[in-house]
Tab-separated table of C-alpha atoms and ligand atoms in Angstrom:
chain	number	residue	atom	x	y	z
A	135	MET	CA	-35.161	15.511	12.499
A	136	THR	CA	-34.481	13.722	9.214
A	137	GLN	CA	-31.873	15.337	7.032
A	138	GLN	CA	-32.166	14.605	3.328
A	139	PHE	CA	-29.485	14.758	0.639
A	140	ASP	CA	-28.961	13.450	-2.881
A	141	VAL	CA	-25.721	11.756	-1.871
A	142	ALA	CA	-24.179	10.681	1.435
A	143	VAL	CA	-20.486	9.847	1.362
A	144	ILE	CA	-19.319	7.888	4.413
A	145	GLY	CA	-15.591	8.370	5.041
A	146	ALA	CA	-13.894	11.734	4.437
A	147	GLY	CA	-10.512	10.374	3.398
A	148	ALA	CA	-8.786	10.704	0.044
A	149	ALA	CA	-11.453	8.915	-2.021
A	150	GLY	CA	-14.457	10.251	-0.084
A	151	MET	CA	-13.425	13.909	-0.322
A	152	MET	CA	-12.637	13.588	-4.035
A	153	CYS	CA	-16.017	11.967	-4.703
A	154	ALA	CA	-18.001	14.442	-2.567
A	155	ALA	CA	-16.296	17.450	-4.194
A	156	VAL	CA	-16.980	16.196	-7.721
A	157	ALA	CA	-20.623	15.290	-7.031
A	158	GLY	CA	-21.188	18.585	-5.203
A	159	GLN	CA	-19.693	20.606	-8.041
A	160	ARG	CA	-22.059	18.788	-10.400
A	161	GLY	CA	-24.975	20.233	-8.447
A	162	LYS	CA	-25.763	17.311	-6.119
A	163	ARG	CA	-26.663	17.966	-2.493
A	164	VAL	CA	-23.896	16.029	-0.763
A	165	VAL	CA	-23.179	15.231	2.864
A	166	LEU	CA	-19.803	13.887	3.950
A	167	ILE	CA	-19.795	11.858	7.174
A	168	ASP	CA	-16.715	10.801	9.157
A	169	HIS	CA	-16.226	9.593	12.715
A	170	ALA	CA	-12.754	11.131	13.093
A	171	SER	CA	-12.241	14.445	14.811
A	172	LYS	CA	-9.269	15.336	12.584
A	173	LEU	CA	-9.747	15.506	8.810
A	174	GLY	CA	-7.637	13.404	6.411
A	175	GLU	CA	-5.360	11.821	9.003
A	176	LYS	CA	-4.010	9.164	6.605
A	177	ILE	CA	-3.147	11.805	4.045
A	178	ARG	CA	-1.427	13.800	6.785
A	179	ILE	CA	0.857	10.954	7.891
A	180	SER	CA	1.529	9.672	4.373
A	181	GLY	CA	4.861	9.936	2.591
A	182	GLY	CA	6.637	10.949	5.803
A	183	GLY	CA	4.324	13.999	6.097
A	184	ARG	CA	4.776	15.058	2.463
A	185	CYS	CA	2.167	12.711	0.896
A	186	ASN	CA	3.340	10.694	-2.102
A	187	PHE	CA	0.084	11.657	-3.808
A	188	THR	CA	0.522	9.890	-7.147
A	189	ASN	CA	2.973	8.133	-9.421
A	190	LEU	CA	3.653	9.404	-12.935
A	191	GLY	CA	3.793	5.843	-14.261
A	192	ALA	CA	0.594	4.599	-12.562
A	193	ALA	CA	-0.908	1.825	-14.676
A	194	PRO	CA	-3.133	-1.207	-14.007
A	195	GLN	CA	-0.137	-3.560	-13.613
A	196	HIS	CA	0.791	-1.713	-10.403
A	197	PHE	CA	-2.371	-2.900	-8.650
A	198	LEU	CA	-3.321	-6.208	-7.031
A	199	SER	CA	-6.890	-7.478	-7.205
A	200	SER	CA	-8.601	-10.804	-7.681
A	201	ASN	CA	-10.119	-9.148	-10.761
A	202	PRO	CA	-7.113	-7.300	-12.248
A	203	HIS	CA	-8.985	-5.714	-15.175
A	204	PHE	CA	-11.447	-3.846	-12.956
A	205	CYS	CA	-9.226	-0.863	-12.140
A	206	LYS	CA	-8.435	-0.064	-15.793
A	207	SER	CA	-11.504	2.025	-16.533
A	208	ALA	CA	-11.271	4.436	-13.585
A	209	LEU	CA	-7.474	4.745	-13.857
A	210	SER	CA	-7.637	5.592	-17.542
A	211	ARG	CA	-10.363	8.190	-17.033
A	212	TYR	CA	-8.532	10.013	-14.212
A	213	THR	CA	-4.767	10.014	-14.613
A	214	PRO	CA	-1.846	11.370	-12.557
A	215	GLN	CA	-1.755	14.324	-15.008
A	216	ASP	CA	-5.379	15.128	-14.141
A	217	PHE	CA	-4.477	15.254	-10.456
A	218	LEU	CA	-1.497	17.495	-11.271
A	219	THR	CA	-3.838	19.883	-13.070
A	220	LEU	CA	-5.862	20.123	-9.857
A	221	LEU	CA	-2.701	20.697	-7.818
A	222	LYS	CA	-1.523	23.445	-10.158
A	223	ARG	CA	-4.898	25.164	-9.857
A	224	HIS	CA	-4.296	25.279	-6.081
A	225	ARG	CA	-0.654	26.345	-6.568
A	226	ILE	CA	0.704	23.366	-4.671
A	227	GLY	CA	4.395	22.707	-5.301
A	228	TYR	CA	5.591	19.149	-5.784
A	229	HIS	CA	8.654	17.184	-6.804
A	230	GLU	CA	9.570	13.743	-8.087
A	231	LYS	CA	11.601	11.653	-5.673
A	232	HIS	CA	12.146	8.152	-7.014
A	233	LYS	CA	10.669	6.145	-9.878
A	234	GLY	CA	7.866	8.576	-10.726
A	235	GLN	CA	6.787	9.151	-7.108
A	236	LEU	CA	5.450	12.691	-6.604
A	237	PHE	CA	5.526	14.394	-3.192
A	238	CYS	CA	4.392	17.801	-1.912
A	239	ASP	CA	7.224	20.340	-1.593
A	240	ASN	CA	5.688	21.726	1.561
A	241	SER	CA	3.406	19.344	3.448
A	242	ALA	CA	0.652	16.737	3.069
A	243	GLU	CA	-1.544	19.334	4.742
A	244	ASP	CA	-1.676	21.123	1.354
A	245	ILE	CA	-3.557	18.166	-0.156
A	246	ILE	CA	-6.084	18.131	2.698
A	247	THR	CA	-6.632	21.892	2.390
A	248	MET	CA	-7.112	21.512	-1.372
A	249	LEU	CA	-9.677	18.711	-1.048
A	250	ARG	CA	-11.522	20.623	1.652
A	251	ALA	CA	-11.633	23.707	-0.619
A	252	GLU	CA	-12.920	21.581	-3.517
A	253	CYS	CA	-15.676	20.241	-1.241
A	254	ASP	CA	-16.561	23.810	-0.194
A	255	LEU	CA	-16.780	24.744	-3.871
A	256	GLY	CA	-19.342	21.971	-4.280
A	257	GLY	CA	-21.320	23.144	-1.217
A	258	VAL	CA	-20.712	19.826	0.582
A	259	SER	CA	-22.261	19.553	4.071
A	260	TRP	CA	-20.166	17.976	6.820
A	261	ARG	CA	-21.057	15.694	9.702
A	262	MET	CA	-17.810	15.220	11.563
A	263	PRO	CA	-17.045	13.792	14.035
A	264	CYS	CA	-20.135	11.657	13.566
A	265	ARG	CA	-20.624	8.003	14.477
A	266	VAL	CA	-22.423	5.799	11.943
A	267	ASP	CA	-24.647	3.185	13.591
A	268	GLY	CA	-26.246	1.533	10.571
A	269	LEU	CA	-27.583	1.796	7.034
A	270	THR	CA	-31.013	0.731	5.826
A	271	GLN	CA	-32.953	1.129	2.599
A	272	GLN	CA	-36.614	2.022	2.457
A	273	ASP	CA	-38.990	3.787	0.017
A	274	GLY	CA	-36.227	4.312	-2.557
A	275	LEU	CA	-33.915	6.053	-0.090
A	276	PHE	CA	-30.997	5.014	2.080
A	277	HIS	CA	-31.239	5.934	5.765
A	278	ILE	CA	-28.071	6.297	7.813
A	279	ALA	CA	-28.481	6.120	11.580
A	280	THR	CA	-25.866	8.393	13.157
A	281	ASP	CA	-25.264	10.096	16.464
A	282	ALA	CA	-26.286	13.304	14.644
A	283	GLY	CA	-29.685	11.824	13.749
A	284	VAL	CA	-30.946	9.979	10.685
A	285	ILE	CA	-29.464	11.110	7.384
A	286	SER	CA	-31.363	10.073	4.230
A	287	ALA	CA	-29.973	10.048	0.708
A	288	GLY	CA	-30.795	8.679	-2.731
A	289	SER	CA	-27.238	7.357	-3.079
A	290	VAL	CA	-24.626	6.284	-0.567
A	291	VAL	CA	-20.904	6.083	-1.225
A	292	MET	CA	-18.894	3.899	1.149
A	293	ALA	CA	-15.370	5.328	1.411
A	294	THR	CA	-14.189	4.215	4.828
A	295	GLY	CA	-10.913	2.713	3.578
A	296	GLY	CA	-9.231	-0.450	4.835
A	297	LEU	CA	-8.184	-1.833	8.210
A	298	SER	CA	-4.658	-0.429	8.338
A	299	ILE	CA	-3.672	1.693	11.336
A	300	PRO	CA	-6.694	1.192	13.641
A	301	LYS	CA	-5.082	3.762	15.990
A	302	ILE	CA	-6.192	6.554	13.642
A	303	GLY	CA	-9.720	5.284	13.150
A	304	ALA	CA	-9.658	2.509	10.521
A	305	THR	CA	-12.745	0.269	10.710
A	306	ASP	CA	-14.406	-2.511	8.744
A	307	LEU	CA	-17.595	-0.509	8.122
A	308	SER	CA	-17.508	-0.749	4.304
A	309	TYR	CA	-17.064	-4.527	4.462
A	310	ARG	CA	-19.904	-4.868	6.992
A	311	ILE	CA	-22.237	-2.786	4.845
A	312	ALA	CA	-21.268	-4.814	1.760
A	313	ARG	CA	-22.085	-8.086	3.542
A	314	GLN	CA	-25.325	-6.652	4.901
A	315	PHE	CA	-26.415	-6.033	1.283
A	316	ASP	CA	-25.294	-9.528	0.293
A	317	LEU	CA	-22.188	-8.396	-1.594
A	318	LYS	CA	-19.056	-10.538	-1.477
A	319	VAL	CA	-15.904	-9.327	0.243
A	320	VAL	CA	-12.522	-10.737	-0.779
A	321	GLU	CA	-10.642	-11.859	2.324
A	322	THR	CA	-8.508	-9.042	3.716
A	323	ARG	CA	-4.887	-9.089	4.901
A	324	PRO	CA	-2.234	-6.471	5.647
A	325	GLY	CA	-0.195	-5.227	2.647
A	326	LEU	CA	2.910	-3.034	2.323
A	327	VAL	CA	3.982	-4.273	5.734
A	328	PRO	CA	7.276	-5.347	7.379
A	329	LEU	CA	7.699	-9.128	7.646
A	330	THR	CA	8.667	-10.892	10.873
A	331	PHE	CA	10.242	-14.165	12.003
A	332	ASP	CA	9.929	-16.084	15.230
A	333	ALA	CA	12.505	-14.949	17.763
A	334	ALA	CA	14.591	-18.161	17.710
A	335	GLY	CA	14.755	-18.351	13.901
A	336	TRP	CA	15.745	-14.695	13.600
A	337	GLN	CA	18.273	-14.697	16.433
A	338	PRO	CA	21.354	-15.155	14.144
A	339	PHE	CA	20.284	-12.105	12.089
A	340	ALA	CA	18.972	-9.867	14.904
A	341	ASP	CA	22.353	-8.119	15.258
A	342	LEU	CA	22.083	-6.918	11.657
A	343	ALA	CA	19.189	-4.562	12.614
A	344	GLY	CA	19.594	-1.132	11.043
A	345	ILE	CA	21.561	-2.303	7.982
A	346	ALA	CA	20.029	-1.394	4.608
A	347	LEU	CA	21.130	-2.495	1.134
A	348	PRO	CA	19.713	-2.763	-2.390
A	349	VAL	CA	18.365	-6.247	-3.128
A	350	GLU	CA	16.183	-8.158	-5.549
A	351	VAL	CA	13.255	-9.972	-3.988
A	352	GLU	CA	10.585	-12.240	-5.368
A	353	ALA	CA	7.563	-14.170	-4.104
A	354	GLY	CA	4.375	-15.791	-5.336
A	355	GLU	CA	3.699	-17.799	-8.441
A	356	LYS	CA	2.463	-17.309	-11.991
A	357	LYS	CA	0.129	-14.302	-12.258
A	358	ALA	CA	0.466	-13.644	-8.521
A	359	ARG	CA	4.277	-13.440	-8.707
A	360	GLY	CA	5.975	-10.240	-7.592
A	361	PHE	CA	9.552	-9.147	-8.261
A	362	PHE	CA	11.142	-5.930	-6.993
A	363	ALA	CA	14.623	-4.395	-7.064
A	364	GLU	CA	14.539	-2.036	-4.058
A	365	ASP	CA	16.152	-1.610	-0.633
A	366	LEU	CA	15.922	-4.103	2.223
A	367	LEU	CA	16.243	-3.043	5.860
A	368	PHE	CA	17.135	-5.558	8.586
A	369	THR	CA	15.072	-5.002	11.756
A	370	HIS	CA	15.118	-6.559	15.227
A	371	ARG	CA	12.123	-8.729	14.340
A	372	GLY	CA	12.686	-9.359	10.628
A	373	ILE	CA	12.892	-7.444	7.362
A	374	SER	CA	11.493	-4.157	6.126
A	375	GLY	CA	12.405	-1.376	3.671
A	376	PRO	CA	10.694	-0.545	0.358
A	377	GLY	CA	11.592	-3.859	-1.343
A	378	ILE	CA	10.074	-5.884	1.489
A	379	LEU	CA	6.969	-3.694	1.811
A	380	GLN	CA	6.395	-4.201	-1.916
A	381	ILE	CA	6.855	-7.969	-1.844
A	382	SER	CA	4.748	-8.350	1.319
A	383	SER	CA	1.651	-7.750	-0.822
A	384	TYR	CA	2.564	-10.817	-2.914
A	385	TRP	CA	3.674	-12.975	0.017
A	386	THR	CA	1.187	-15.392	1.522
A	387	PRO	CA	1.628	-16.820	5.044
A	388	GLY	CA	3.485	-20.123	5.018
A	389	SER	CA	5.324	-19.421	1.759
A	390	ALA	CA	8.944	-18.361	1.159
A	391	LEU	CA	10.593	-15.277	-0.359
A	392	THR	CA	13.778	-15.421	-2.394
A	393	LEU	CA	16.262	-12.598	-1.923
A	394	ASN	CA	19.377	-11.702	-3.863
A	395	LEU	CA	21.542	-9.611	-1.544
A	396	LEU	CA	24.099	-8.944	-4.290
A	397	PRO	CA	22.163	-8.334	-7.521
A	398	GLY	CA	24.315	-8.663	-10.641
A	399	ILE	CA	27.220	-10.342	-8.807
A	400	ASP	CA	27.708	-14.130	-9.001
A	401	ILE	CA	29.481	-14.465	-5.671
A	402	ALA	CA	30.154	-18.212	-5.766
A	403	GLY	CA	31.511	-17.939	-9.326
A	404	LEU	CA	33.842	-15.061	-8.408
A	405	LEU	CA	35.135	-16.725	-5.249
A	406	ILE	CA	35.737	-20.113	-6.871
A	407	GLU	CA	37.315	-18.663	-10.014
A	408	GLY	CA	39.916	-16.544	-8.227
A	409	LYS	CA	40.374	-18.942	-5.328
A	410	ASN	CA	43.931	-20.187	-5.900
A	411	SER	CA	45.475	-16.736	-6.265
A	412	ASN	CA	43.357	-15.295	-3.422
A	413	LYS	CA	45.181	-14.886	-0.148
A	414	LYS	CA	42.371	-12.861	1.425
A	415	GLN	CA	40.006	-13.748	4.230
A	416	LEU	CA	36.297	-14.235	3.617
A	417	GLY	CA	35.159	-11.269	5.741
A	418	ASN	CA	37.472	-8.765	4.005
A	419	THR	CA	36.513	-10.071	0.587
A	420	LEU	CA	32.755	-9.880	1.135
A	421	SER	CA	33.018	-6.374	2.543
A	422	GLN	CA	34.067	-5.207	-0.947
A	423	TRP	CA	30.413	-5.606	-1.878
A	424	LEU	CA	28.479	-5.603	1.397
A	425	PRO	CA	28.485	-3.263	4.417
A	426	GLY	CA	31.263	-4.603	6.706
A	427	ARG	CA	28.904	-5.337	9.614
A	428	LEU	CA	26.651	-7.310	7.284
A	429	ALA	CA	29.542	-9.257	5.744
A	430	ASP	CA	30.814	-10.420	9.153
A	431	GLY	CA	27.316	-10.983	10.591
A	432	TRP	CA	26.274	-12.915	7.500
A	433	LEU	CA	29.260	-15.254	7.688
A	434	THR	CA	28.680	-15.971	11.379
A	435	ALA	CA	24.934	-16.511	10.871
A	436	ASN	CA	25.675	-19.033	8.114
A	437	GLY	CA	28.415	-20.936	9.972
A	438	PHE	CA	31.516	-19.445	8.275
A	439	ALA	CA	34.503	-17.891	10.051
A	440	ALA	CA	35.125	-14.320	8.873
A	441	ASP	CA	38.887	-14.919	9.088
A	442	ALA	CA	38.834	-18.148	7.031
A	443	ARG	CA	41.127	-17.914	3.984
A	444	ILE	CA	39.261	-18.291	0.719
A	445	ALA	CA	42.031	-20.461	-0.721
A	446	ASP	CA	41.517	-22.989	2.090
A	447	LEU	CA	37.778	-23.476	1.497
A	448	PRO	CA	36.410	-26.261	-0.716
A	449	ASP	CA	34.444	-25.134	-3.792
A	450	LYS	CA	31.314	-26.742	-2.334
A	451	GLN	CA	31.427	-24.440	0.687
A	452	LEU	CA	32.053	-21.355	-1.448
A	453	GLN	CA	29.099	-22.392	-3.599
A	454	ARG	CA	26.916	-22.696	-0.486
A	455	LEU	CA	28.026	-19.257	0.709
A	456	GLY	CA	27.260	-17.773	-2.718
A	457	ASP	CA	23.813	-19.374	-2.688
A	458	THR	CA	22.986	-17.870	0.716
A	459	LEU	CA	23.722	-14.410	-0.701
A	460	ASN	CA	22.374	-14.728	-4.253
A	461	ARG	CA	19.396	-16.993	-3.485
A	462	TRP	CA	18.486	-16.497	0.166
A	463	SER	CA	15.213	-18.296	0.715
A	464	VAL	CA	13.377	-17.222	3.864
A	465	LYS	CA	9.998	-18.127	5.311
A	466	PRO	CA	8.646	-15.247	7.403
A	467	SER	CA	6.429	-16.390	10.262
A	468	GLY	CA	4.155	-13.366	9.897
A	469	SER	CA	3.981	-9.619	9.455
A	470	GLU	CA	3.716	-6.557	11.679
A	471	GLY	CA	-0.029	-6.642	10.865
A	472	TYR	CA	-2.540	-3.849	10.397
A	473	ARG	CA	-0.787	-1.851	13.126
A	474	LYS	CA	2.049	-1.097	10.659
A	475	ALA	CA	0.576	-1.996	7.243
A	476	GLU	CA	0.200	0.886	4.783
A	477	VAL	CA	-2.714	-0.802	3.056
A	478	THR	CA	-5.278	-3.581	3.247
A	479	LEU	CA	-5.320	-6.217	0.516
A	480	GLY	CA	-8.727	-7.605	-0.465
A	481	GLY	CA	-11.983	-5.796	0.228
A	482	VAL	CA	-15.327	-5.399	-1.501
A	483	ASP	CA	-15.302	-7.827	-4.437
A	484	THR	CA	-15.013	-5.831	-7.659
A	485	ARG	CA	-17.178	-8.416	-9.444
A	486	GLU	CA	-20.057	-6.887	-7.481
A	487	LEU	CA	-19.333	-3.367	-8.795
A	488	SER	CA	-19.623	-1.459	-12.071
A	489	GLN	CA	-16.184	-0.360	-13.227
A	490	GLN	CA	-17.738	2.783	-14.718
A	491	THR	CA	-19.609	4.009	-11.640
A	492	MET	CA	-18.277	1.913	-8.716
A	493	MET	CA	-21.939	1.111	-7.924
A	494	ALA	CA	-23.008	-2.312	-6.656
A	495	THR	CA	-24.899	-3.825	-9.572
A	496	LYS	CA	-27.254	-5.663	-7.176
A	497	VAL	CA	-27.947	-2.558	-5.041
A	498	PRO	CA	-28.619	0.494	-7.217
A	499	GLY	CA	-27.455	3.653	-5.451
A	500	LEU	CA	-24.835	1.998	-3.244
A	501	HIS	CA	-21.216	2.708	-4.291
A	502	PHE	CA	-17.826	1.627	-2.911
A	503	ILE	CA	-14.596	3.512	-3.599
A	504	GLY	CA	-10.962	3.762	-2.503
A	505	GLU	CA	-9.140	1.232	-0.383
A	506	ALA	CA	-12.371	-0.439	0.772
A	507	VAL	CA	-12.514	-2.053	-2.668
A	508	ASP	CA	-10.388	-5.077	-3.635
A	509	VAL	CA	-7.860	-2.963	-5.547
A	510	THR	CA	-4.487	-2.420	-3.849
A	511	GLY	CA	-1.580	-0.486	-5.291
A	512	TRP	CA	2.144	-0.914	-4.976
A	513	LEU	CA	4.152	1.377	-2.721
A	514	GLY	CA	4.883	4.697	-4.439
A	515	GLY	CA	1.752	6.863	-4.770
A	516	TYR	CA	-0.402	4.250	-6.502
A	517	ASN	CA	-2.892	3.884	-3.654
A	518	PHE	CA	-3.735	7.570	-3.625
A	519	GLN	CA	-4.079	7.511	-7.420
A	520	TRP	CA	-6.656	4.728	-6.999
A	521	ALA	CA	-8.446	6.792	-4.320
A	522	TRP	CA	-8.623	9.833	-6.638
A	523	ALA	CA	-9.611	7.817	-9.725
A	524	SER	CA	-12.289	5.688	-8.056
A	525	GLY	CA	-13.633	8.743	-6.182
A	526	MET	CA	-13.853	10.625	-9.465
A	527	ALA	CA	-15.573	7.691	-11.243
A	528	ALA	CA	-18.302	7.567	-8.597
A	529	GLY	CA	-18.527	11.364	-8.305
A	530	LEU	CA	-19.216	11.709	-12.025
A	531	ALA	CA	-21.862	8.967	-11.965
A	532	LEU	CA	-23.938	10.165	-9.013
B	142	FDA	P1	-8.817	6.622	3.997
B	142	FDA	O1	-8.280	5.663	4.991
B	142	FDA	O2	-7.944	7.706	3.480
B	142	FDA	O3	-10.124	7.325	4.578
B	142	FDA	C1	-11.133	6.603	5.221
B	142	FDA	C2	-11.931	7.567	6.080
B	142	FDA	O4	-13.052	6.852	6.593
B	142	FDA	C3	-11.149	8.092	7.267
B	142	FDA	O5	-11.259	9.476	7.335
B	142	FDA	C4	-11.813	7.415	8.465
B	142	FDA	O6	-11.826	8.248	9.608
B	142	FDA	C5	-13.209	7.172	7.957
B	142	FDA	N1	-13.885	6.042	8.619
B	142	FDA	C6	-13.403	4.799	8.817
B	142	FDA	N2	-14.323	4.054	9.457
B	142	FDA	C7	-15.398	4.846	9.665
B	142	FDA	C8	-16.647	4.642	10.314
B	142	FDA	N3	-16.970	3.463	10.850
B	142	FDA	N4	-17.514	5.674	10.351
B	142	FDA	C9	-17.197	6.874	9.813
B	142	FDA	N5	-16.015	7.138	9.202
B	142	FDA	C10	-15.140	6.114	9.137
B	142	FDA	N6	-0.597	5.809	-0.301
B	142	FDA	C11	0.033	6.484	-1.301
B	142	FDA	O7	-0.416	6.416	-2.446
B	142	FDA	N7	1.133	7.249	-1.014
B	142	FDA	C12	1.645	7.373	0.243
B	142	FDA	O8	2.603	8.141	0.471
B	142	FDA	C13	1.037	6.622	1.273
B	142	FDA	N8	1.563	6.638	2.526
B	142	FDA	C14	0.923	5.956	3.537
B	142	FDA	C15	1.470	5.984	4.829
B	142	FDA	C16	0.825	5.320	5.855
B	142	FDA	C17	1.439	5.315	7.233
B	142	FDA	C18	-0.399	4.623	5.605
B	142	FDA	C19	-1.138	3.926	6.709
B	142	FDA	C20	-0.926	4.583	4.324
B	142	FDA	C21	-0.270	5.240	3.269
B	142	FDA	N9	-0.772	5.195	1.975
B	142	FDA	C22	-0.126	5.871	0.977
B	142	FDA	C23	-2.041	4.521	1.654
B	142	FDA	C24	-3.168	5.572	1.551
B	142	FDA	O9	-3.137	6.380	2.703
B	142	FDA	C25	-4.544	4.906	1.442
B	142	FDA	O10	-4.537	3.926	0.429
B	142	FDA	C26	-5.612	5.948	1.142
B	142	FDA	O11	-5.676	6.885	2.191
B	142	FDA	C27	-6.968	5.289	0.972
B	142	FDA	O12	-7.927	6.273	0.798
B	142	FDA	P2	-9.443	6.046	1.246
B	142	FDA	O13	-10.122	7.328	1.053
B	142	FDA	O14	-9.973	4.832	0.612
B	142	FDA	O15	-9.352	5.705	2.803
């Protein structure tokens, strides 16, 4: 039996549910298809279970894309305040945690329940769990082959997200469909992901695992340069923490990152200046500014004795020590990959899409939204804001 709808949305995540609800409430007959058995799993696990659902300061400069202007239109037409209006309508409590990041007071489940209710309000039909086997176009309609039969629709919205966390059902379906219709896909790679080093290179630092401290970190060049002042966490395999997740989206394999472990403190200058009157040992002195375990571990890893007296060390050596702390240049060998990445960089090339409607200009009726598109936000609620805004843009255009 063929089932016919005005709109089929494939992927019932953040962007897909937003889009389906909006189109449904505008009177379209909408079907939402997802292969997962549990609804909104990425929303559920986000923000430590409380979903960092937007950021009050969300603006185009917080997004990476090979076409940075593309996201402006959707983001300006659906703002964090618009999402808050929706939340208030559903009486969902929220709070600001850090730098404009908004989280649910109760649970991420509240967001899923709200989106589900909005879809119900729009009379959206569900096919879930439902496997999608292919998409074809014939006689002015799209035909989706699924394990629940063929579903036909005048418009199709691809909202299957990126490749991050395959364990909970991430697939490359949107990219495959894009390529099938001759649309370009910008090469994908894991973003917002811990960075790793080969075991031998990391061995001197492996004992520092578990230590966290505020740092400044930078990577990339010119327009692709990133700079963040956030926490770093040492791990057994490398570095993580919000500052590293942020910079990982700007880091390209083979290149270096520069870290300042003591922002605002010129360590070499301080040590050299007060050297003659300083009777202290290096380890004790550094632990004024760094966690004690890090101070000692850092000195050992860089070939200094923690009990060396500062007064006995040549300026050149103190300068070298200061440089390791204020300008630590490291070349990660890789990342923890899609298994741990919060997002996928790259995706359907935005030059193929209308920024007003998210529709492929070459394939009328075929839209791409959310993380599947080559628009990737920083850590801090930006990725959900893109999901809502791009879902809304398509939902209003269908
Ligand atoms: P999303 O991934 O939400 O949904 C895609 C849907 O498509 C899924 O339901 C999936 O089952 C379905 N699907 C996939 N392949 C399919 C196929 N072949 N057939 C049928 N269905 C298919 N962002 C943020 O702003 N704040 C935060 O706090 C966090 N926290 C966070 C934590 C963790 C651990 C991760 C992994 C990610 C985050 N993110 C985040 C990122 C955020 O979750 C992500 O950017 C959005 O969920 C993207 O929304 P989409 O709707 O595009 O994809």
